[in-house]
Amino acid sequence: MQAIEIKPDIWWVGAIDWSMRSFHGYLTSRGSSYNAYLILDDKITLIDTVKEPFAAEMLERIASVIDPAKIDYIISNHVEPDHSGSLPCLLQYCPNAKVFTSLPNGQKGLLARYGELPYEGVKTGNTLSLGKRTLQFIATPMLHWPDSMVTYCPEERILFSNDAFGQHLAANRRFDDENDPAILMQEAKKYYANILMLYRQQAQAAMQALAGLDLDIIAVGHGVLWRSQIPKIIAAYQKWSTDTLEDRAVVVFDSMWHSTEMMAQTIADAFTEKGLPVGYYDLRVDHISDIVTDILTSKYLAVGSPTLNNQMMPNVAAFLCYLKGLAPKHRQAFAFGSYGWGGQSIAQTETALQEAGCDICLEKIRIANVPTAPQLAAIRDKVKNL
Ligand code: FEO
């Protein structure tokens, strides 16, 4: 396997994970890549590594350019094992290399995972001379782990951004302009929604820290590199991290005997008649990671569940638990559902929406048994009048 040169003497030496379909439960329909970068300078430097099972692929790509034993420095921007997992293996091939990581959390995290290795801690403002080039370190704590940092090379105008601006997208073409732009932005949005949505303040802080940088390339930790669409991805991060919402509705439900489904269809129709685009998600067939991607930019959210054994349906509970973790802000939300007796699920759903940070914009809608035509008409009116 060959390295790919992204600028003279700077090589992509990562690994492509074509088959991965789940990243901590996030449906990665298009696989991913773990990106590592090799800089050939007076000090030969590797930026990040790859997930441990892909160490041989990374080493083969490095060896297509230089003997891995010649690596002097390894920059570990992030402790999570999809980026650091190959460190112990790699250090067997370059035993004299030093590992630069953030202080204190990068060093603490690597030590806890891999034991004593030749670590050197760095903080925002610290620089490292490689010879002709310099690396500047910028801490980005909680974007999305306490240790996260990014590395900037001013002479090359490359930001090695690790998780920020990434996409779970396996592709053999390494740059944005070599890939379908619609798929790329959709995967970048899905990545932000599922991994970074909770960390909006940290994303804003990082955007401010990065604002003055001159950028030719954003060399991400996953997916393809940005060079032609840098303003577009930065504007998208600005929009996503400030919860700038579109007039759009998302309807999510599970159903047992189609009654809650009838309500969901009526609600979706009402939003349509109101002139809004609608995302319609049946939790029996749709994945929660796709649903939260739509919620990222949608103003309205309606969630429906029948009652099963005094509870909401397990699919709805899983979705709401995931949503609560990501903590969307200021969505206008309401709960709905049908029930045979009891009907506890609808109040439970409303409470869960509030706990997730949503504002309740409509009294919860409860229908016993099967909704009648007048009941559906009343639901339609309420939603249209929102
Ligand atoms: Fe791609 Fe936070 O690891």
mmCIF file of C-alpha atoms and ligand atoms in Angstrom:
data_model
loop_
_atom_site.group_PDB
_atom_site.id
_atom_site.type_symbol
_atom_site.label_atom_id
_atom_site.label_comp_id
_atom_site.label_asym_id
_atom_site.label_seq_id
_atom_site.Cartn_x
_atom_site.Cartn_y
_atom_site.Cartn_z
ATOM 1 C CA MET A 1 0.000 0.000 0.000
ATOM 2 C CA GLN A 2 1.310 3.364 -1.015
ATOM 3 C CA ALA A 3 1.472 6.698 0.774
ATOM 4 C CA ILE A 4 -0.261 9.643 -0.948
ATOM 5 C CA GLU A 5 1.599 12.940 -1.157
ATOM 6 C CA ILE A 6 -0.645 15.845 -0.103
ATOM 7 C CA LYS A 7 2.080 18.532 -0.401
ATOM 8 C CA PRO A 8 5.761 18.136 -1.274
ATOM 9 C CA ASP A 9 7.300 15.878 1.405
ATOM 10 C CA ILE A 10 4.036 15.591 3.324
ATOM 11 C CA TRP A 11 2.291 12.248 2.955
ATOM 12 C CA TRP A 12 -0.980 10.673 3.986
ATOM 13 C CA VAL A 13 -0.063 7.317 5.526
ATOM 14 C CA GLY A 14 -3.356 6.361 7.168
ATOM 15 C CA ALA A 15 -5.671 3.398 6.753
ATOM 16 C CA ILE A 16 -9.069 2.942 5.138
ATOM 17 C CA ASP A 17 -11.728 1.012 7.039
ATOM 18 C CA TRP A 18 -14.085 0.108 4.211
ATOM 19 C CA SER A 19 -16.184 -2.337 6.259
ATOM 20 C CA MET A 20 -16.897 -0.515 9.531
ATOM 21 C CA ARG A 21 -20.630 -0.012 9.970
ATOM 22 C CA SER A 22 -20.816 0.973 13.644
ATOM 23 C CA PHE A 23 -18.759 3.476 15.598
ATOM 24 C CA HIS A 24 -20.039 3.271 19.169
ATOM 25 C CA GLY A 25 -23.503 2.679 17.754
ATOM 26 C CA TYR A 26 -23.266 5.455 15.138
ATOM 27 C CA LEU A 27 -24.236 3.849 11.809
ATOM 28 C CA THR A 28 -21.219 4.426 9.564
ATOM 29 C CA SER A 29 -22.815 3.359 6.292
ATOM 30 C CA ARG A 30 -19.838 4.501 4.228
ATOM 31 C CA GLY A 31 -17.029 3.153 6.450
ATOM 32 C CA SER A 32 -14.250 5.497 7.563
ATOM 33 C CA SER A 33 -10.542 6.167 7.472
ATOM 34 C CA TYR A 34 -7.971 6.768 10.200
ATOM 35 C CA ASN A 35 -5.650 9.428 8.896
ATOM 36 C CA ALA A 36 -1.978 9.723 9.779
ATOM 37 C CA TYR A 37 0.471 12.111 8.128
ATOM 38 C CA LEU A 38 4.216 11.852 7.596
ATOM 39 C CA ILE A 39 6.331 15.000 7.267
ATOM 40 C CA LEU A 40 9.817 14.603 5.791
ATOM 41 C CA ASP A 41 11.999 17.342 7.256
ATOM 42 C CA ASP A 42 15.210 17.418 9.299
ATOM 43 C CA LYS A 43 13.120 15.774 11.972
ATOM 44 C CA ILE A 44 10.883 13.151 10.423
ATOM 45 C CA THR A 45 7.487 13.474 12.013
ATOM 46 C CA LEU A 46 4.319 11.401 12.069
ATOM 47 C CA ILE A 47 1.060 13.122 12.975
ATOM 48 C CA ASP A 48 -1.324 10.681 14.673
ATOM 49 C CA THR A 49 -1.518 6.948 14.086
ATOM 50 C CA VAL A 50 -4.397 4.607 13.239
ATOM 51 C CA LYS A 51 -6.699 2.144 14.996
ATOM 52 C CA GLU A 52 -4.611 -0.797 16.230
ATOM 53 C CA PRO A 53 -5.859 -3.471 13.745
ATOM 54 C CA PHE A 54 -4.708 -1.175 10.915
ATOM 55 C CA ALA A 55 -1.119 -0.685 12.171
ATOM 56 C CA ALA A 56 0.345 -2.899 9.436
ATOM 57 C CA GLU A 57 -1.427 -0.864 6.741
ATOM 58 C CA MET A 58 -0.008 2.384 8.157
ATOM 59 C CA LEU A 59 3.493 0.909 8.458
ATOM 60 C CA GLU A 60 3.359 -0.314 4.861
ATOM 61 C CA ARG A 61 2.392 3.149 3.660
ATOM 62 C CA ILE A 62 5.159 4.766 5.757
ATOM 63 C CA ALA A 63 7.660 2.223 4.406
ATOM 64 C CA SER A 64 6.670 3.170 0.843
ATOM 65 C CA VAL A 65 8.318 6.562 1.575
ATOM 66 C CA ILE A 66 10.955 6.008 4.290
ATOM 67 C CA ASP A 67 12.208 3.434 6.735
ATOM 68 C CA PRO A 68 9.865 3.804 9.763
ATOM 69 C CA ALA A 69 12.944 3.583 12.019
ATOM 70 C CA LYS A 70 13.829 7.100 10.878
ATOM 71 C CA ILE A 71 10.796 8.700 12.548
ATOM 72 C CA ASP A 72 11.978 11.211 15.169
ATOM 73 C CA TYR A 73 8.701 12.671 16.401
ATOM 74 C CA ILE A 74 5.143 11.394 16.729
ATOM 75 C CA ILE A 75 2.405 13.938 17.415
ATOM 76 C CA SER A 76 -0.539 12.391 19.232
ATOM 77 C CA ASN A 77 -3.363 14.903 18.904
ATOM 78 C CA HIS A 78 -5.912 12.679 20.637
ATOM 79 C CA VAL A 79 -5.830 9.696 22.976
ATOM 80 C CA GLU A 80 -8.918 7.894 21.634
ATOM 81 C CA PRO A 81 -7.690 4.530 20.272
ATOM 82 C CA ASP A 82 -8.852 5.134 16.686
ATOM 83 C CA HIS A 83 -5.938 7.629 16.553
ATOM 84 C CA SER A 84 -3.485 6.380 19.183
ATOM 85 C CA GLY A 85 -4.077 2.626 19.063
ATOM 86 C CA SER A 86 -1.014 1.867 16.926
ATOM 87 C CA LEU A 87 1.453 3.828 19.079
ATOM 88 C CA PRO A 88 2.878 0.817 20.973
ATOM 89 C CA CYS A 89 3.274 -1.163 17.738
ATOM 90 C CA LEU A 90 4.806 1.781 15.876
ATOM 91 C CA LEU A 91 7.314 2.513 18.644
ATOM 92 C CA GLN A 92 8.753 -0.954 18.164
ATOM 93 C CA TYR A 93 9.788 0.184 14.684
ATOM 94 C CA CYS A 94 11.058 3.630 15.711
ATOM 95 C CA PRO A 95 12.324 3.180 19.269
ATOM 96 C CA ASN A 96 14.026 6.582 19.330
ATOM 97 C CA ALA A 97 10.904 8.584 18.519
ATOM 98 C CA LYS A 98 9.445 11.015 21.042
ATOM 99 C CA VAL A 99 5.658 11.269 21.446
ATOM 100 C CA PHE A 100 4.233 14.796 21.771
ATOM 101 C CA THR A 101 0.827 15.011 23.408
ATOM 102 C CA SER A 102 -1.290 17.563 25.245
ATOM 103 C CA LEU A 103 -0.629 18.458 28.873
ATOM 104 C CA PRO A 104 -1.951 17.250 31.183
ATOM 105 C CA ASN A 105 -4.731 15.133 29.696
ATOM 106 C CA GLY A 106 -3.011 13.680 26.629
ATOM 107 C CA GLN A 107 -0.071 12.518 28.684
ATOM 108 C CA LYS A 108 -2.345 11.166 31.412
ATOM 109 C CA GLY A 109 -4.526 9.326 28.901
ATOM 110 C CA LEU A 110 -1.674 7.767 26.918
ATOM 111 C CA LEU A 111 0.078 6.706 30.107
ATOM 112 C CA ALA A 112 -3.105 5.035 31.374
ATOM 113 C CA ARG A 113 -3.607 3.162 28.098
ATOM 114 C CA TYR A 114 -0.096 2.263 27.003
ATOM 115 C CA GLY A 115 2.142 2.671 30.063
ATOM 116 C CA GLU A 116 5.470 4.487 30.093
ATOM 117 C CA LEU A 117 6.486 5.665 26.631
ATOM 118 C CA PRO A 118 8.760 8.607 25.702
ATOM 119 C CA TYR A 119 6.082 11.303 26.132
ATOM 120 C CA GLU A 120 6.626 15.025 25.975
ATOM 121 C CA GLY A 121 3.715 17.252 26.992
ATOM 122 C CA VAL A 122 2.776 20.388 25.053
ATOM 123 C CA LYS A 123 0.315 23.230 25.593
ATOM 124 C CA THR A 124 -1.325 25.868 23.419
ATOM 125 C CA GLY A 125 1.368 28.217 22.160
ATOM 126 C CA ASN A 126 4.167 25.652 22.284
ATOM 127 C CA THR A 127 5.973 25.092 18.983
ATOM 128 C CA LEU A 128 8.225 22.376 17.651
ATOM 129 C CA SER A 129 10.807 22.999 14.934
ATOM 130 C CA LEU A 130 11.192 20.195 12.420
ATOM 131 C CA GLY A 131 13.902 22.024 10.405
ATOM 132 C CA LYS A 132 12.315 23.918 7.516
ATOM 133 C CA ARG A 133 8.888 23.643 9.120
ATOM 134 C CA THR A 134 7.370 24.395 12.486
ATOM 135 C CA LEU A 135 4.446 22.812 14.288
ATOM 136 C CA GLN A 136 2.198 24.871 16.548
ATOM 137 C CA PHE A 137 -0.018 23.158 19.090
ATOM 138 C CA ILE A 138 -3.515 24.375 19.948
ATOM 139 C CA ALA A 139 -5.507 22.667 22.703
ATOM 140 C CA THR A 140 -9.169 21.996 21.844
ATOM 141 C CA PRO A 141 -10.349 20.457 25.132
ATOM 142 C CA MET A 142 -13.640 18.566 24.983
ATOM 143 C CA LEU A 143 -13.702 18.663 21.216
ATOM 144 C CA HIS A 144 -14.481 15.969 22.030
ATOM 145 C CA TRP A 145 -12.236 14.526 24.778
ATOM 146 C CA PRO A 146 -10.361 16.443 27.495
ATOM 147 C CA ASP A 147 -7.033 15.746 25.764
ATOM 148 C CA SER A 148 -8.006 16.805 22.230
ATOM 149 C CA MET A 149 -5.658 19.165 20.425
ATOM 150 C CA VAL A 150 -4.899 20.218 16.855
ATOM 151 C CA THR A 151 -1.548 20.926 15.205
ATOM 152 C CA TYR A 152 -0.859 23.710 12.710
ATOM 153 C CA CYS A 153 2.057 23.983 10.293
ATOM 154 C CA PRO A 154 2.316 27.677 9.246
ATOM 155 C CA GLU A 155 4.911 27.158 6.493
ATOM 156 C CA GLU A 156 2.570 24.702 4.725
ATOM 157 C CA ARG A 157 -0.685 26.288 5.910
ATOM 158 C CA ILE A 158 -1.975 22.866 6.976
ATOM 159 C CA LEU A 159 -4.160 22.299 10.020
ATOM 160 C CA PHE A 160 -3.978 18.735 11.308
ATOM 161 C CA SER A 161 -7.411 18.867 12.903
ATOM 162 C CA ASN A 162 -7.860 15.304 14.172
ATOM 163 C CA ASP A 163 -11.588 14.724 14.922
ATOM 164 C CA ALA A 164 -12.711 18.267 14.060
ATOM 165 C CA PHE A 165 -14.117 18.692 10.516
ATOM 166 C CA GLY A 166 -13.959 14.915 9.928
ATOM 167 C CA GLN A 167 -16.359 12.531 8.274
ATOM 168 C CA HIS A 168 -16.797 8.780 8.563
ATOM 169 C CA LEU A 169 -16.280 8.195 4.859
ATOM 170 C CA ALA A 170 -14.064 5.550 3.294
ATOM 171 C CA ALA A 171 -12.672 6.774 -0.030
ATOM 172 C CA ASN A 172 -9.528 6.186 -2.041
ATOM 173 C CA ARG A 173 -9.460 9.817 -3.221
ATOM 174 C CA ARG A 174 -8.062 11.910 -0.401
ATOM 175 C CA PHE A 175 -9.390 15.413 -1.163
ATOM 176 C CA ASP A 176 -12.817 17.056 -0.965
ATOM 177 C CA ASP A 177 -12.849 18.073 -4.641
ATOM 178 C CA GLU A 178 -12.242 14.454 -5.688
ATOM 179 C CA ASN A 179 -15.409 13.237 -3.967
ATOM 180 C CA ASP A 180 -19.152 13.810 -4.341
ATOM 181 C CA PRO A 181 -19.756 17.139 -2.535
ATOM 182 C CA ALA A 182 -23.290 16.263 -1.409
ATOM 183 C CA ILE A 183 -22.194 12.971 0.183
ATOM 184 C CA LEU A 184 -19.203 14.691 1.767
ATOM 185 C CA MET A 185 -21.268 17.431 3.437
ATOM 186 C CA GLN A 186 -23.919 14.945 4.545
ATOM 187 C CA GLU A 187 -21.249 12.775 6.196
ATOM 188 C CA ALA A 188 -19.594 15.850 7.766
ATOM 189 C CA LYS A 189 -22.990 16.869 9.160
ATOM 190 C CA LYS A 190 -23.683 13.368 10.460
ATOM 191 C CA TYR A 191 -20.249 13.296 12.098
ATOM 192 C CA TYR A 192 -20.796 16.674 13.781
ATOM 193 C CA ALA A 193 -24.311 15.715 14.935
ATOM 194 C CA ASN A 194 -23.312 12.391 16.453
ATOM 195 C CA ILE A 195 -19.896 13.250 17.871
ATOM 196 C CA LEU A 196 -19.697 16.986 18.468
ATOM 197 C CA MET A 197 -23.257 18.321 18.946
ATOM 198 C CA LEU A 198 -22.963 18.228 22.732
ATOM 199 C CA TYR A 199 -19.739 20.248 22.623
ATOM 200 C CA ARG A 200 -21.089 23.345 20.905
ATOM 201 C CA GLN A 201 -19.331 25.783 23.268
ATOM 202 C CA GLN A 202 -16.016 24.021 22.835
ATOM 203 C CA ALA A 203 -16.545 24.005 19.066
ATOM 204 C CA GLN A 204 -17.157 27.752 19.184
ATOM 205 C CA ALA A 205 -14.001 28.278 21.273
ATOM 206 C CA ALA A 206 -11.987 26.186 18.836
ATOM 207 C CA MET A 207 -13.381 28.124 15.862
ATOM 208 C CA GLN A 208 -12.217 31.342 17.520
ATOM 209 C CA ALA A 209 -8.757 29.882 18.209
ATOM 210 C CA LEU A 210 -8.469 28.776 14.578
ATOM 211 C CA ALA A 211 -10.005 31.915 13.063
ATOM 212 C CA GLY A 212 -6.738 33.669 12.221
ATOM 213 C CA LEU A 213 -5.027 30.692 10.586
ATOM 214 C CA ASP A 214 -4.099 30.799 6.944
ATOM 215 C CA LEU A 215 -5.291 27.451 5.558
ATOM 216 C CA ASP A 216 -4.481 25.560 2.377
ATOM 217 C CA ILE A 217 -5.540 22.202 3.766
ATOM 218 C CA ILE A 218 -7.479 20.905 6.741
ATOM 219 C CA ALA A 219 -5.964 17.468 7.210
ATOM 220 C CA VAL A 220 -8.693 15.704 9.180
ATOM 221 C CA GLY A 221 -8.379 12.587 11.328
ATOM 222 C CA HIS A 222 -11.236 10.797 9.505
ATOM 223 C CA GLY A 223 -12.429 10.913 5.923
ATOM 224 C CA VAL A 224 -11.228 13.197 3.166
ATOM 225 C CA LEU A 225 -9.127 16.354 3.445
ATOM 226 C CA TRP A 226 -10.531 19.813 2.853
ATOM 227 C CA ARG A 227 -8.732 22.065 0.374
ATOM 228 C CA SER A 228 -11.376 23.429 -2.047
ATOM 229 C CA GLN A 229 -14.290 23.744 0.367
ATOM 230 C CA ILE A 230 -12.602 25.097 3.508
ATOM 231 C CA PRO A 231 -14.892 28.175 3.798
ATOM 232 C CA LYS A 232 -17.904 25.898 3.308
ATOM 233 C CA ILE A 233 -17.019 23.464 6.111
ATOM 234 C CA ILE A 234 -16.056 26.310 8.467
ATOM 235 C CA ALA A 235 -19.367 28.070 7.761
ATOM 236 C CA ALA A 236 -21.177 24.788 8.385
ATOM 237 C CA TYR A 237 -19.426 24.352 11.761
ATOM 238 C CA GLN A 238 -20.361 27.936 12.605
ATOM 239 C CA LYS A 239 -23.999 27.174 11.809
ATOM 240 C CA TRP A 240 -24.094 23.823 13.618
ATOM 241 C CA SER A 241 -22.270 24.993 16.742
ATOM 242 C CA THR A 242 -24.588 27.995 17.161
ATOM 243 C CA ASP A 243 -27.790 25.922 16.780
ATOM 244 C CA THR A 244 -28.881 27.928 13.765
ATOM 245 C CA LEU A 245 -32.073 26.105 12.794
ATOM 246 C CA GLU A 246 -34.028 25.770 9.566
ATOM 247 C CA ASP A 247 -37.814 25.860 9.270
ATOM 248 C CA ARG A 248 -37.962 22.108 9.079
ATOM 249 C CA ALA A 249 -39.746 19.406 11.072
ATOM 250 C CA VAL A 250 -38.648 15.959 12.192
ATOM 251 C CA VAL A 251 -41.282 13.375 13.114
ATOM 252 C CA VAL A 252 -40.047 10.270 14.968
ATOM 253 C CA PHE A 253 -42.171 7.379 16.204
ATOM 254 C CA ASP A 254 -42.612 3.700 16.919
ATOM 255 C CA SER A 255 -45.985 2.008 16.604
ATOM 256 C CA MET A 256 -47.607 -1.288 17.609
ATOM 257 C CA TRP A 257 -50.913 -1.417 15.692
ATOM 258 C CA HIS A 258 -50.564 1.644 13.443
ATOM 259 C CA SER A 259 -52.443 4.118 15.644
ATOM 260 C CA THR A 260 -49.359 6.127 16.651
ATOM 261 C CA GLU A 261 -48.219 5.735 13.045
ATOM 262 C CA MET A 262 -51.503 7.325 11.845
ATOM 263 C CA MET A 263 -50.845 10.233 14.200
ATOM 264 C CA ALA A 264 -47.269 10.545 12.902
ATOM 265 C CA GLN A 265 -48.511 10.658 9.306
ATOM 266 C CA THR A 266 -51.084 13.305 10.199
ATOM 267 C CA ILE A 267 -48.454 15.413 11.958
ATOM 268 C CA ALA A 268 -46.081 15.089 8.985
ATOM 269 C CA ASP A 269 -48.925 16.083 6.625
ATOM 270 C CA ALA A 270 -49.752 19.100 8.786
ATOM 271 C CA PHE A 271 -46.155 20.311 8.718
ATOM 272 C CA THR A 272 -46.166 19.766 4.955
ATOM 273 C CA GLU A 273 -49.346 21.850 4.616
ATOM 274 C CA LYS A 274 -47.634 24.485 6.741
ATOM 275 C CA GLY A 275 -44.973 24.615 4.019
ATOM 276 C CA LEU A 276 -42.140 22.942 5.929
ATOM 277 C CA PRO A 277 -39.852 20.174 4.702
ATOM 278 C CA VAL A 278 -40.303 17.089 6.892
ATOM 279 C CA GLY A 279 -38.009 14.273 7.971
ATOM 280 C CA TYR A 280 -40.194 11.238 8.772
ATOM 281 C CA TYR A 281 -38.549 8.488 10.826
ATOM 282 C CA ASP A 282 -40.012 5.141 11.821
ATOM 283 C CA LEU A 283 -37.769 3.791 14.575
ATOM 284 C CA ARG A 284 -38.468 0.228 13.455
ATOM 285 C CA VAL A 285 -36.457 0.864 10.305
ATOM 286 C CA ASP A 286 -34.535 4.136 10.699
ATOM 287 C CA HIS A 287 -31.305 4.593 12.630
ATOM 288 C CA ILE A 288 -30.993 7.027 15.529
ATOM 289 C CA SER A 289 -27.705 8.412 14.175
ATOM 290 C CA ASP A 290 -29.464 9.454 10.940
ATOM 291 C CA ILE A 291 -32.351 10.970 12.896
ATOM 292 C CA VAL A 292 -30.137 13.186 15.091
ATOM 293 C CA THR A 293 -28.358 14.345 11.927
ATOM 294 C CA ASP A 294 -31.677 15.751 10.712
ATOM 295 C CA ILE A 295 -32.498 17.177 14.153
ATOM 296 C CA LEU A 296 -29.191 19.102 14.101
ATOM 297 C CA THR A 297 -30.681 21.726 11.786
ATOM 298 C CA SER A 298 -34.448 21.313 12.318
ATOM 299 C CA LYS A 299 -36.633 23.683 14.317
ATOM 300 C CA TYR A 300 -39.478 21.254 15.139
ATOM 301 C CA LEU A 301 -39.371 17.785 16.642
ATOM 302 C CA ALA A 302 -42.396 15.526 17.256
ATOM 303 C CA VAL A 303 -41.849 12.189 19.002
ATOM 304 C CA GLY A 304 -44.523 9.514 19.330
ATOM 305 C CA SER A 305 -44.783 6.295 21.279
ATOM 306 C CA PRO A 306 -47.566 3.901 22.213
ATOM 307 C CA THR A 307 -47.503 2.511 25.757
ATOM 308 C CA LEU A 308 -46.052 -0.931 26.355
ATOM 309 C CA ASN A 309 -46.076 -2.342 29.899
ATOM 310 C CA ASN A 310 -46.562 1.162 31.333
ATOM 311 C CA GLN A 311 -43.509 2.468 29.458
ATOM 312 C CA MET A 312 -42.626 4.041 26.149
ATOM 313 C CA MET A 313 -41.499 1.608 23.433
ATOM 314 C CA PRO A 314 -37.857 0.489 23.868
ATOM 315 C CA ASN A 315 -36.898 1.953 20.456
ATOM 316 C CA VAL A 316 -38.225 5.356 21.522
ATOM 317 C CA ALA A 317 -36.426 5.120 24.874
ATOM 318 C CA ALA A 318 -33.130 4.351 23.114
ATOM 319 C CA PHE A 319 -33.601 7.262 20.734
ATOM 320 C CA LEU A 320 -34.464 9.693 23.558
ATOM 321 C CA CYS A 321 -31.520 8.494 25.667
ATOM 322 C CA TYR A 322 -29.200 9.149 22.708
ATOM 323 C CA LEU A 323 -30.814 12.536 22.099
ATOM 324 C CA LYS A 324 -30.428 13.522 25.760
ATOM 325 C CA GLY A 325 -26.708 12.772 25.541
ATOM 326 C CA LEU A 326 -26.322 15.069 22.554
ATOM 327 C CA ALA A 327 -28.450 17.783 24.230
ATOM 328 C CA PRO A 328 -29.898 19.696 21.289
ATOM 329 C CA LYS A 329 -30.984 23.197 22.309
ATOM 330 C CA HIS A 330 -34.144 25.142 21.524
ATOM 331 C CA ARG A 331 -35.932 22.639 19.301
ATOM 332 C CA GLN A 332 -39.684 23.200 19.447
ATOM 333 C CA ALA A 333 -40.890 19.772 20.467
ATOM 334 C CA PHE A 334 -43.962 17.807 21.458
ATOM 335 C CA ALA A 335 -44.950 14.250 22.327
ATOM 336 C CA PHE A 336 -47.777 12.157 20.955
ATOM 337 C CA GLY A 337 -49.035 8.591 21.023
ATOM 338 C CA SER A 338 -51.934 6.200 21.256
ATOM 339 C CA TYR A 339 -52.625 3.807 24.098
ATOM 340 C CA GLY A 340 -55.027 1.085 25.175
ATOM 341 C CA TRP A 341 -55.223 2.006 28.873
ATOM 342 C CA GLY A 342 -52.741 3.857 31.136
ATOM 343 C CA GLY A 343 -51.000 5.814 28.365
ATOM 344 C CA GLN A 344 -47.942 6.666 30.479
ATOM 345 C CA SER A 345 -45.592 6.709 27.478
ATOM 346 C CA ILE A 346 -46.712 10.103 26.193
ATOM 347 C CA ALA A 347 -45.904 12.005 29.411
ATOM 348 C CA GLN A 348 -42.647 10.049 29.687
ATOM 349 C CA THR A 349 -41.756 11.116 26.155
ATOM 350 C CA GLU A 350 -42.540 14.757 26.893
ATOM 351 C CA THR A 351 -40.368 14.669 30.037
ATOM 352 C CA ALA A 352 -37.518 13.067 28.107
ATOM 353 C CA LEU A 353 -37.749 15.770 25.426
ATOM 354 C CA GLN A 354 -37.493 18.445 28.129
ATOM 355 C CA GLU A 355 -34.548 16.652 29.705
ATOM 356 C CA ALA A 356 -32.850 16.617 26.301
ATOM 357 C CA GLY A 357 -33.043 20.419 26.211
ATOM 358 C CA CYS A 358 -36.060 20.847 23.925
ATOM 359 C CA ASP A 359 -38.747 23.505 24.482
ATOM 360 C CA ILE A 360 -42.262 22.028 24.570
ATOM 361 C CA CYS A 361 -44.303 23.928 21.984
ATOM 362 C CA LEU A 362 -47.554 21.907 22.079
ATOM 363 C CA GLU A 363 -49.444 20.060 24.815
ATOM 364 C CA LYS A 364 -48.808 16.331 24.504
ATOM 365 C CA ILE A 365 -51.319 14.540 22.265
ATOM 366 C CA ARG A 366 -52.875 11.365 23.673
ATOM 367 C CA ILE A 367 -55.405 9.240 21.805
ATOM 368 C CA ALA A 368 -57.019 6.139 23.281
ATOM 369 C CA ASN A 369 -57.077 3.129 20.959
ATOM 370 C CA VAL A 370 -57.502 4.090 17.279
ATOM 371 C CA PRO A 371 -57.647 7.779 16.285
ATOM 372 C CA THR A 372 -60.911 8.832 14.683
ATOM 373 C CA ALA A 373 -61.149 11.160 11.685
ATOM 374 C CA PRO A 374 -62.208 14.148 13.860
ATOM 375 C CA GLN A 375 -59.310 13.462 16.260
ATOM 376 C CA LEU A 376 -56.833 13.387 13.383
ATOM 377 C CA ALA A 377 -58.326 16.606 12.006
ATOM 378 C CA ALA A 378 -57.854 18.230 15.428
ATOM 379 C CA ILE A 379 -54.194 17.132 15.497
ATOM 380 C CA ARG A 380 -53.716 18.562 12.004
ATOM 381 C CA ASP A 381 -55.145 21.911 13.107
ATOM 382 C CA LYS A 382 -52.976 22.117 16.230
ATOM 383 C CA VAL A 383 -49.787 21.427 14.285
ATOM 384 C CA LYS A 384 -50.702 23.817 11.481
ATOM 385 C CA ASN A 385 -51.289 26.536 14.069
ATOM 386 C CA LEU A 386 -47.854 26.171 15.647
HETATM 387 FE FE1 FEO B 1 -11.698 9.835 16.036
HETATM 388 FE FE2 FEO B 1 -12.288 10.906 19.198
HETATM 389 O O1 FEO B 1 -11.633 9.768 17.902
#
